[in-house]
PDB file of C-alpha atoms in Angstrom:
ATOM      1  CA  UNK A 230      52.629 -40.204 117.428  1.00 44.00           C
ATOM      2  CA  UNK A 231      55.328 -37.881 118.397  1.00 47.00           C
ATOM      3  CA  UNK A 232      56.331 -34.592 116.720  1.00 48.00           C
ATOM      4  CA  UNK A 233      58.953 -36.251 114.528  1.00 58.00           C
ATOM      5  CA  UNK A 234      56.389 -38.985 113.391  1.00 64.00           C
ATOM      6  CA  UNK A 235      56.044 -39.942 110.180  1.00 72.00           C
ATOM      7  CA  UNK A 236      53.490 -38.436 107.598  1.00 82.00           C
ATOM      8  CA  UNK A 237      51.782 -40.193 105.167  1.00 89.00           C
ATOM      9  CA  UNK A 238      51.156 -38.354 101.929  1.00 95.00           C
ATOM     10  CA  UNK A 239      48.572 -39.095  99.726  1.00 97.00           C
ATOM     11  CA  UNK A 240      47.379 -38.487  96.176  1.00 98.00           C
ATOM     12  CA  UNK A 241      44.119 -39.211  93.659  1.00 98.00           C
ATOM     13  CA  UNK A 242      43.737 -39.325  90.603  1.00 97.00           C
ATOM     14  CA  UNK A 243      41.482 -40.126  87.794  1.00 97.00           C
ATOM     15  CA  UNK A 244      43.447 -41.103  84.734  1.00 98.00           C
ATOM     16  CA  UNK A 245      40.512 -41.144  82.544  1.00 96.00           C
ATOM     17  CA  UNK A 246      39.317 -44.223  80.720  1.00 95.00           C
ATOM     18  CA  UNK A 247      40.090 -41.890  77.457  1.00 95.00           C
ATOM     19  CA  UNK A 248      36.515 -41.119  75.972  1.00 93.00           C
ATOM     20  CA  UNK A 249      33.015 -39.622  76.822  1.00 88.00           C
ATOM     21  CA  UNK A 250      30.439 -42.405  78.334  1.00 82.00           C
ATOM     22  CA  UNK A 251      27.906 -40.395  78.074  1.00 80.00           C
ATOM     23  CA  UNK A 252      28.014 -39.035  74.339  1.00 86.00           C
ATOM     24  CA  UNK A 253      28.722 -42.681  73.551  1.00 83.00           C
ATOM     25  CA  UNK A 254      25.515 -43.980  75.168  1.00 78.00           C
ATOM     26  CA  UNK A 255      23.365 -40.791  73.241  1.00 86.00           C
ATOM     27  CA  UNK A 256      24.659 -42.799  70.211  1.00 86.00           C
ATOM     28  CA  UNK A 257      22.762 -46.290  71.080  1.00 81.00           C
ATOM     29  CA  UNK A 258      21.147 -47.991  69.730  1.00 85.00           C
ATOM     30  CA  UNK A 259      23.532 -47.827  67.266  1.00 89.00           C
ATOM     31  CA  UNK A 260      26.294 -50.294  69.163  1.00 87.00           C
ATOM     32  CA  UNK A 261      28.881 -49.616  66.495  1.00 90.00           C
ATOM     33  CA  UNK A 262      28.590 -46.075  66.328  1.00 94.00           C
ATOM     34  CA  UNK A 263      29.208 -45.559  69.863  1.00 92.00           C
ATOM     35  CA  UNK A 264      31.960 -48.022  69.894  1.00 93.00           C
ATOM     36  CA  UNK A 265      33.519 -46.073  66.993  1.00 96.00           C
ATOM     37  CA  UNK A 266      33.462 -42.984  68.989  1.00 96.00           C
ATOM     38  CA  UNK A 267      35.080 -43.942  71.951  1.00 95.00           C
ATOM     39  CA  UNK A 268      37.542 -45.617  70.103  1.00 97.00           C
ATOM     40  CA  UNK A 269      38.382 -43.067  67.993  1.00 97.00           C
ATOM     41  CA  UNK A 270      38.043 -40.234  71.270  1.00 97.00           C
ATOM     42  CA  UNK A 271      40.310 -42.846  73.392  1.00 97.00           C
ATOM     43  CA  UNK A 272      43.547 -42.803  70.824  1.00 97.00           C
ATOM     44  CA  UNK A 273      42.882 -38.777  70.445  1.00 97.00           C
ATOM     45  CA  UNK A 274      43.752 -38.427  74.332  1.00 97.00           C
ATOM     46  CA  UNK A 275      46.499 -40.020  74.125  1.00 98.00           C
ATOM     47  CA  UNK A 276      47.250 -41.748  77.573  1.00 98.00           C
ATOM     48  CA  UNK A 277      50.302 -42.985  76.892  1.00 98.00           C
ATOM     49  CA  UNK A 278      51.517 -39.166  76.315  1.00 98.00           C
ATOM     50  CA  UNK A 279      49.503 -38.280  79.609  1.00 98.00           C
ATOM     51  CA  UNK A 280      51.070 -40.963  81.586  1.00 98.00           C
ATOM     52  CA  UNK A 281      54.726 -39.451  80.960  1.00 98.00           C
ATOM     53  CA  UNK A 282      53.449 -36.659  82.619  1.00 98.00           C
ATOM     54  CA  UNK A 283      51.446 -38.174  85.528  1.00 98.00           C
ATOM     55  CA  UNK A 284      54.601 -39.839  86.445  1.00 98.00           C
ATOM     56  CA  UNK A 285      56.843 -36.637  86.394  1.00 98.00           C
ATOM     57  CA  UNK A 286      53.694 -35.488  88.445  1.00 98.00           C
ATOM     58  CA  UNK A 287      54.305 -38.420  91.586  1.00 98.00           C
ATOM     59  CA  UNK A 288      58.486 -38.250  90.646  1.00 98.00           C
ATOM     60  CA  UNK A 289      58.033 -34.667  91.558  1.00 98.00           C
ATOM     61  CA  UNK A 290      55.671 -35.027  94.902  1.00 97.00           C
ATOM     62  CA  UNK A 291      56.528 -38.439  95.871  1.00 97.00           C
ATOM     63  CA  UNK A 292      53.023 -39.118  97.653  1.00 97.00           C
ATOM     64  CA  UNK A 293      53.573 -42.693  99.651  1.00 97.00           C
ATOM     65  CA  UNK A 294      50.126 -43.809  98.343  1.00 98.00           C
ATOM     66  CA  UNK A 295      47.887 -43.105  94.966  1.00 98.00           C
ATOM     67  CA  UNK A 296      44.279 -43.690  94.438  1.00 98.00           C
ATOM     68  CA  UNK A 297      43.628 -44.102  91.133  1.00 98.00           C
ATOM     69  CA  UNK A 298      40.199 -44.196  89.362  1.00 97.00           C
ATOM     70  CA  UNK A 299      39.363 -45.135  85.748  1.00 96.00           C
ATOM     71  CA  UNK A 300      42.221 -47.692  85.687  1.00 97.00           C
ATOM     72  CA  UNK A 301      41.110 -49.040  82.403  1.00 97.00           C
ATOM     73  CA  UNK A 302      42.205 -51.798  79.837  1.00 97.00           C
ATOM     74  CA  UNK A 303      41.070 -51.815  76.263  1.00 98.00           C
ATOM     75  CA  UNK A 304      40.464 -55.261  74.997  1.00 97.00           C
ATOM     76  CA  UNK A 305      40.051 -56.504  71.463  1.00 97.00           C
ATOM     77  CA  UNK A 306      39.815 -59.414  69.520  1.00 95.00           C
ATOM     78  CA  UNK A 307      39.858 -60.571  65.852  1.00 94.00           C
ATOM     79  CA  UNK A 308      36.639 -62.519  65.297  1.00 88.00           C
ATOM     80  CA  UNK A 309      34.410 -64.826  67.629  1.00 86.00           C
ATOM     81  CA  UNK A 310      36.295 -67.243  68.423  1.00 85.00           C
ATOM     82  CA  UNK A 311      39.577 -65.376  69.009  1.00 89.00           C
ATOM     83  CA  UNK A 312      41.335 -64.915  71.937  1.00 92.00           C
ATOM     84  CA  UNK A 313      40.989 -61.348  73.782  1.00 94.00           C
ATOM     85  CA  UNK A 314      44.175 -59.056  73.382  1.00 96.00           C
ATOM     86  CA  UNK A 315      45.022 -56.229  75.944  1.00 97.00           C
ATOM     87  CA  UNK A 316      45.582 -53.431  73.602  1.00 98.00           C
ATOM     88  CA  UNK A 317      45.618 -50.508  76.500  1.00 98.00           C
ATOM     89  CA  UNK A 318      46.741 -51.341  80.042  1.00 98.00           C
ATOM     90  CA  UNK A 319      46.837 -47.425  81.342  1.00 98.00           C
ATOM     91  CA  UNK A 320      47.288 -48.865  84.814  1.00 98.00           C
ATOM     92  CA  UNK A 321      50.476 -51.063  83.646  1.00 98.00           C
ATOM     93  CA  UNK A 322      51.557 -47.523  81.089  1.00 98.00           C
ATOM     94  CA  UNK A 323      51.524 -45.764  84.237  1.00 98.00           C
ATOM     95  CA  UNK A 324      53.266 -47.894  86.488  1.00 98.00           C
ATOM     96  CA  UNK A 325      56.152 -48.625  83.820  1.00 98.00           C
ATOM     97  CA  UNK A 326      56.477 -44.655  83.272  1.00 98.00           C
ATOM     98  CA  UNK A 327      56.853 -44.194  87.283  1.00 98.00           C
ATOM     99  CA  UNK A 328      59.926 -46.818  87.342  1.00 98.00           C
ATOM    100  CA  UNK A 329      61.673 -44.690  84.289  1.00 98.00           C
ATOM    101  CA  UNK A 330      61.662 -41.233  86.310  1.00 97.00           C
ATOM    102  CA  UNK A 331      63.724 -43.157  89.483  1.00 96.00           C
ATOM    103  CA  UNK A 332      60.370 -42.860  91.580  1.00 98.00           C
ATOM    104  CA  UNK A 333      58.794 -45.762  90.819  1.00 98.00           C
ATOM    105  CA  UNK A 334      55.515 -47.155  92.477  1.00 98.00           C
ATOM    106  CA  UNK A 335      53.299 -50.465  91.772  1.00 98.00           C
ATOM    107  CA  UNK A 336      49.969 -52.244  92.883  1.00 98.00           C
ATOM    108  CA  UNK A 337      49.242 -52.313  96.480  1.00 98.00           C
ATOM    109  CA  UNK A 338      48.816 -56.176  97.070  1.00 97.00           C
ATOM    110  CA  UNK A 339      49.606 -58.621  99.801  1.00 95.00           C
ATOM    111  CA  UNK A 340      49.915 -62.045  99.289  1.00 94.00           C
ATOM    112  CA  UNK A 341      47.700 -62.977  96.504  1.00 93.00           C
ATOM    113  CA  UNK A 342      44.945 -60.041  97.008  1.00 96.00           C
ATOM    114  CA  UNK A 343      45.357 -56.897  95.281  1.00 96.00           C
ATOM    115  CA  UNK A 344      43.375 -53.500  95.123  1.00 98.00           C
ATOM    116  CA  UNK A 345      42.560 -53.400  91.705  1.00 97.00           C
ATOM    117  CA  UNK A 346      39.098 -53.560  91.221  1.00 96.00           C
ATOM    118  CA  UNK A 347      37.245 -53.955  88.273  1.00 93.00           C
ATOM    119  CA  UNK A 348      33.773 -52.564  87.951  1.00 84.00           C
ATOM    120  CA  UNK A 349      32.273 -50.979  84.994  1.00 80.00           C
ATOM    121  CA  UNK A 350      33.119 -52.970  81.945  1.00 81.00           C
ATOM    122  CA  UNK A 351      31.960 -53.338  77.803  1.00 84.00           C
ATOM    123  CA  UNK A 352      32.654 -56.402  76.567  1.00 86.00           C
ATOM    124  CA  UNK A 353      34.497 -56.843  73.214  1.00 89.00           C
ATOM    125  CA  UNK A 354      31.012 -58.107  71.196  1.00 86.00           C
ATOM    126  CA  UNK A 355      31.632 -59.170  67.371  1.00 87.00           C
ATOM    127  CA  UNK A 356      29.006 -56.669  64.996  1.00 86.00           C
ATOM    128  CA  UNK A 357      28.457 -55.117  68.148  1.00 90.00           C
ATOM    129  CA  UNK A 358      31.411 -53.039  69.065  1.00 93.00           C
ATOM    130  CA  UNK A 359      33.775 -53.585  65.866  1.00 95.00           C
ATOM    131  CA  UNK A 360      35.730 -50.427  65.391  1.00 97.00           C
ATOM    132  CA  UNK A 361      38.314 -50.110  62.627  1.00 97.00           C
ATOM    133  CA  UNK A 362      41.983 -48.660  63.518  1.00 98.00           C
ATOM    134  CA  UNK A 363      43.863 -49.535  60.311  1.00 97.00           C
ATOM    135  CA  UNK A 364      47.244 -48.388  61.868  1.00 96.00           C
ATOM    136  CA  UNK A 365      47.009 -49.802  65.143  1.00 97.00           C
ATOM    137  CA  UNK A 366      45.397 -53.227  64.235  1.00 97.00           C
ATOM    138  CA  UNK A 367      46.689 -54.368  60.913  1.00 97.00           C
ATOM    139  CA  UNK A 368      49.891 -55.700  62.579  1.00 96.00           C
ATOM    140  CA  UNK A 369      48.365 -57.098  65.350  1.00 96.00           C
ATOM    141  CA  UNK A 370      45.292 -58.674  63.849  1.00 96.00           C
ATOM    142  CA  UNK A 371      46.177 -58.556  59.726  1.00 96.00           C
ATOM    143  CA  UNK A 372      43.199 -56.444  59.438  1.00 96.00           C
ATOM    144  CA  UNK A 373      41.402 -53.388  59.625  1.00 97.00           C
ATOM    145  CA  UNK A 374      39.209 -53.493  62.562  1.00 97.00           C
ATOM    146  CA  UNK A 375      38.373 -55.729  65.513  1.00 97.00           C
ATOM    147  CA  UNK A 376      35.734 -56.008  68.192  1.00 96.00           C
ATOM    148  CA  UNK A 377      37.001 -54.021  71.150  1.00 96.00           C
ATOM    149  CA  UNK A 378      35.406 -53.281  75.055  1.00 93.00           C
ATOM    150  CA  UNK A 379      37.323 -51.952  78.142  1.00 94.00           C
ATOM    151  CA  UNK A 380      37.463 -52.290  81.677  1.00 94.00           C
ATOM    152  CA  UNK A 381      37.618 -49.815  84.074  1.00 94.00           C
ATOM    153  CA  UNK A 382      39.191 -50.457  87.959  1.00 96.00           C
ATOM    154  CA  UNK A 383      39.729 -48.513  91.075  1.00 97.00           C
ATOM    155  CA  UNK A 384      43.550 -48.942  92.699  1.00 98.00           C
ATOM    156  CA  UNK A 385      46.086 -47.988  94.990  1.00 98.00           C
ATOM    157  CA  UNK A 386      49.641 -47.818  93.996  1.00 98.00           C
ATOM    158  CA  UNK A 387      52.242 -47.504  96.658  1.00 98.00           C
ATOM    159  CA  UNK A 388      55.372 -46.769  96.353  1.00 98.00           C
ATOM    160  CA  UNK A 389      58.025 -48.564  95.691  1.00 97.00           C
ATOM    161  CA  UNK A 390      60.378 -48.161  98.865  1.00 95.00           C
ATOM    162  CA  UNK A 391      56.963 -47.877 100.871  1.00 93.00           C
ATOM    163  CA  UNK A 392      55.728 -51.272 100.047  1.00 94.00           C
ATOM    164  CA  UNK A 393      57.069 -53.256 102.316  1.00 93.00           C
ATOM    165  CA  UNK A 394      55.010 -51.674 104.948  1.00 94.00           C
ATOM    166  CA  UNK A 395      51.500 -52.898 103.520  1.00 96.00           C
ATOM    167  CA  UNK A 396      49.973 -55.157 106.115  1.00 96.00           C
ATOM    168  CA  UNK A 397      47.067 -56.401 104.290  1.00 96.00           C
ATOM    169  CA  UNK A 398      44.355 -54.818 100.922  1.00 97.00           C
ATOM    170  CA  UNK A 399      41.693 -55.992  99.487  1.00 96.00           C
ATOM    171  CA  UNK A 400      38.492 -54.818  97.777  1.00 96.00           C
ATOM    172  CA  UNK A 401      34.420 -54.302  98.625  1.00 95.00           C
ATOM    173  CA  UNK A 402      31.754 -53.542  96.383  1.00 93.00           C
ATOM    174  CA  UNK A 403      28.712 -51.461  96.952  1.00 92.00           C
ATOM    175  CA  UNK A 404      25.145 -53.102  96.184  1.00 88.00           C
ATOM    176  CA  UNK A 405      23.438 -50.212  94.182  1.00 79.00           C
ATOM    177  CA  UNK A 406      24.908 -50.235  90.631  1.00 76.00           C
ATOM    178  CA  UNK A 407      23.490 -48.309  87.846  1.00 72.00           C
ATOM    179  CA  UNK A 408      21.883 -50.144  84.754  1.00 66.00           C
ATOM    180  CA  UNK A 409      22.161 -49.227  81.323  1.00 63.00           C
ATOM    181  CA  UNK A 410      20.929 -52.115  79.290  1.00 61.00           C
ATOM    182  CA  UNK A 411      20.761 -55.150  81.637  1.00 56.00           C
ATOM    183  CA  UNK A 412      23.028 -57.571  81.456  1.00 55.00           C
ATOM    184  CA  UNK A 413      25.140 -56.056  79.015  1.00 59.00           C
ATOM    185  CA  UNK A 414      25.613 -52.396  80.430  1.00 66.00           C
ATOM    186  CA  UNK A 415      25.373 -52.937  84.162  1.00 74.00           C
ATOM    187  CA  UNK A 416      28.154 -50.263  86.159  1.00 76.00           C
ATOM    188  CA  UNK A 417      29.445 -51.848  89.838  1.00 82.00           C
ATOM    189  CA  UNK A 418      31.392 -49.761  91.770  1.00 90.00           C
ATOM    190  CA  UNK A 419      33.014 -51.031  94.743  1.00 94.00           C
ATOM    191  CA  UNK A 420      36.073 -49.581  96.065  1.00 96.00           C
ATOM    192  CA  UNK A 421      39.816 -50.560  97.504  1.00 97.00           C
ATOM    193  CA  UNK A 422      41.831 -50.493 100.565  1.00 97.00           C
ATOM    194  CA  UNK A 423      45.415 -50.924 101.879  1.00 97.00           C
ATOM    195  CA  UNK A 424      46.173 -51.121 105.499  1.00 97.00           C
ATOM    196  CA  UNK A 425      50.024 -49.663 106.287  1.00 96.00           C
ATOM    197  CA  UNK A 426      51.987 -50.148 109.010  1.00 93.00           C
ATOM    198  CA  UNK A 427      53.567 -46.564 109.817  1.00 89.00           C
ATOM    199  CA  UNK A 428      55.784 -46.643 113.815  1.00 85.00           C
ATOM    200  CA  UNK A 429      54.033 -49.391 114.771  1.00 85.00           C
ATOM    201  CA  UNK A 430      50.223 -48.094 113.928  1.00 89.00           C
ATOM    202  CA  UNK A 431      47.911 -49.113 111.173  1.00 94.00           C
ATOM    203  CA  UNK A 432      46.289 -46.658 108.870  1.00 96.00           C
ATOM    204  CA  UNK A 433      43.579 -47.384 106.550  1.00 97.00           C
ATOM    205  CA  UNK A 434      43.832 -45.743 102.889  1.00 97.00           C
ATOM    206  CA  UNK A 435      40.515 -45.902 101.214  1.00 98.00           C
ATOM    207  CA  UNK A 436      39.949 -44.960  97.246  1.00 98.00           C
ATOM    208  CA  UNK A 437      36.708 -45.064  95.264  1.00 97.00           C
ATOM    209  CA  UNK A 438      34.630 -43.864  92.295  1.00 94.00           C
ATOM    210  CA  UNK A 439      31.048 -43.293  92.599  1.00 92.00           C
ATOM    211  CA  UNK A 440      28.266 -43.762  90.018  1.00 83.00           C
ATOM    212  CA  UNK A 441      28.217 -40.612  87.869  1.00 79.00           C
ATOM    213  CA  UNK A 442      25.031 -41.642  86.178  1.00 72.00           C
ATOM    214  CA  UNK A 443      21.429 -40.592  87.720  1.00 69.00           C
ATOM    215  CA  UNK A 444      18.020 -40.893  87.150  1.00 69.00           C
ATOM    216  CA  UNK A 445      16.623 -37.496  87.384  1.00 71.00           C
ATOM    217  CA  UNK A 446      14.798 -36.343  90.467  1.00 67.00           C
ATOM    218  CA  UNK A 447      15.726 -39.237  92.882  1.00 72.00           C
ATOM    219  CA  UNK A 448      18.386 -40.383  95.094  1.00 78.00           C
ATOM    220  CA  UNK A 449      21.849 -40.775  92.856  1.00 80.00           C
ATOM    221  CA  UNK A 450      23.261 -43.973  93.207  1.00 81.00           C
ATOM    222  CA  UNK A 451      26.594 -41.649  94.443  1.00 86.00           C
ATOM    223  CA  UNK A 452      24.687 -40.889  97.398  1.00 85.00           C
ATOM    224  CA  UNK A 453      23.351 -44.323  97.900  1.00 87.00           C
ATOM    225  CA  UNK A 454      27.292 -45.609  97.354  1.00 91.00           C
ATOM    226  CA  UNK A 455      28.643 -43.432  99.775  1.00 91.00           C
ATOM    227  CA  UNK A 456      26.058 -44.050 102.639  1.00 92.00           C
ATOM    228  CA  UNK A 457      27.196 -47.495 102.246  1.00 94.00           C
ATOM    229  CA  UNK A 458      30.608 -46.746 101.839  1.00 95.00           C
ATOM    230  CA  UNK A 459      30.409 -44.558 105.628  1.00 95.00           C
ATOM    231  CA  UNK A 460      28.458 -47.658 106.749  1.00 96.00           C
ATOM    232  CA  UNK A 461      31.306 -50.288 105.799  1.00 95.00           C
ATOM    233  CA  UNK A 462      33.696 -48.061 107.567  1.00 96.00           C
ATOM    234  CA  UNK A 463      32.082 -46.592 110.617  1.00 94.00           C
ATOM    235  CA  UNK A 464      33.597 -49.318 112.699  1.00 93.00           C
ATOM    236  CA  UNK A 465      37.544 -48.946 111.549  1.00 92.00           C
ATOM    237  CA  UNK A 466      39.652 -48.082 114.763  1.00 91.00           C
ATOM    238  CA  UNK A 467      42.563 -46.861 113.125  1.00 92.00           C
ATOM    239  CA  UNK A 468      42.967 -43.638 111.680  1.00 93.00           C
ATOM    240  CA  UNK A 469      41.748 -43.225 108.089  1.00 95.00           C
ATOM    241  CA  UNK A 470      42.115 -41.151 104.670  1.00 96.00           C
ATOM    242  CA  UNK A 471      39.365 -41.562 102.156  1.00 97.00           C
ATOM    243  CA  UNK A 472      39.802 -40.297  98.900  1.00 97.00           C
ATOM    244  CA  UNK A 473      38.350 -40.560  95.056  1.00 96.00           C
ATOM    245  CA  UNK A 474      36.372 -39.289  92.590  1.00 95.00           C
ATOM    246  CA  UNK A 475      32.954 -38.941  94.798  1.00 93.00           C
ATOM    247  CA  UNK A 476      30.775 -37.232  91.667  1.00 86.00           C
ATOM    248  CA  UNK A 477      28.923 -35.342  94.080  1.00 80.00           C
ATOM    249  CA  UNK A 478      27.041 -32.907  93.133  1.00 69.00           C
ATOM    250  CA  UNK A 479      24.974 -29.670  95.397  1.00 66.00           C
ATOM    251  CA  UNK A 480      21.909 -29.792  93.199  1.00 62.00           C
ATOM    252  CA  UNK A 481      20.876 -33.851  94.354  1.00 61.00           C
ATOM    253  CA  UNK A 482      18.768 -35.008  93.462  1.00 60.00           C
ATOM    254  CA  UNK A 483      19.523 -33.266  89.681  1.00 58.00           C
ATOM    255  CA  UNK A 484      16.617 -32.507  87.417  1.00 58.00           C
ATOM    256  CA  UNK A 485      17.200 -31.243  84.084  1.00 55.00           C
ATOM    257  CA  UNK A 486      19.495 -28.862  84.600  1.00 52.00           C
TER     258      UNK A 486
END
């Protein structure tokens, strides 16, 4: 490219599913306890007060691309055999705030494949994870408390005047994933990609989130992730930004400490 050639500018961020993980899973076996806290933990971050300021953040820098991690949705539902009920969309808060500041930027997709990808996730479980938000849920359900989970994604937002120079996205996952209590707790990460068309070359924008859970004194499953993740790549011909939240770490293996 010449010296007047385009730059592409990017940004990451993780917008925080809203609550600690790993003070929630001290709690268990006590299901509702931990449910309570993160519930409780998620509505005293706020994001919908954080996302006003995230989008002043991109209105102010204008990055053409943003890797986001902890893209999460908090689901709940009324009894067993009620439907589910978005109650949080922090990647749809986010994207809504962006288009109020004049700077607005949305979901990288082409076609019908999008970068969003869903990994980690808690089911809404009846007894299990019932939490009770009297405020929040009496309109919504006519009672007290529900059964509520989340979902947490990786994506790329581009955007808006930018977007018509996507060429193609898409999403991989990585085969270690960390368990927790199998088959209910089980955390995938994977990660997503957007191909842009910038003067007639393709670049390759790359976001992820590796496993921040270990067992002590072995291999993280971050490490394991990202030799896979260098592996999946190694062959890309174009030039290439990879960016995240990589939870690495200079003691790995971690002990104790």
């Amino acid at each position: 490219m010449g010296s007047e050639s385009k730059t592409i500018s990017v940004m990451s961020r993780n917008i925080y599913l809203g609550a600690d993980v790993g003070v929630a899973l001290d709690l268990l076996p006590d299901f509702p306890a931990a449910a309570q806290f993160m519930w409780d933990q998620m509505r005293a971050t706020n994001f919908e007060k954080r996302s006003r300021v995230l989008a002043k953040e991109l209105s102010l820098y204008r990055p053409d691309v943003v890797g986001i991690q902890e893209a999460t949705k908090w689901i709940c539902k009324k009894g067993i055999l009620s439907r589910k009920k978005t109650i949080f969309d922090f990647l749809q808060i986010l994207i809504e705030d962006t288009k109020h500041t004049g700077v607005g930027y949305s979901l990288a997709v082409k076609g019908n494949t999008s970068t969003l990808n869903t990994g980690f996730s808690l089911p809404a479980i009846p007894r299990f994870t019932v939490v009770k938000d009297p405020e929040l849920f009496t309109p919504i359900f006519g009672q007290e408390s529900a059964s509520c989970g989340f979902e947490i994604a990786d994506a790329i937002l581009i955007r808006d005047d930018f977007m018509g120079d996507v060429i193609q996205a898409g999403t991989s996952e990585y085969t270690a994933h960390y368990t927790v209590v199998p088959v209910l707790m089980e955390i995938y990460r994977g990660y997503s990609w957007v191909d842009l068309r910038v003067e007639g070359y393709t670049v390759r924008i790359v976001t992820t989130h590796l496993e921040s859970l270990f067992d002590q004194d072995s291999e993280p499953h971050s490490s394991v992730q990202a030799s896979q993740l260098i592996q999946d790549l190694k062959s890309t011909k174009s030039p290439l930004v990879v960016m995240g939240d990589f939870n690495s770490d200079p003691r790995d293996p971690r002990g104790k400490e």
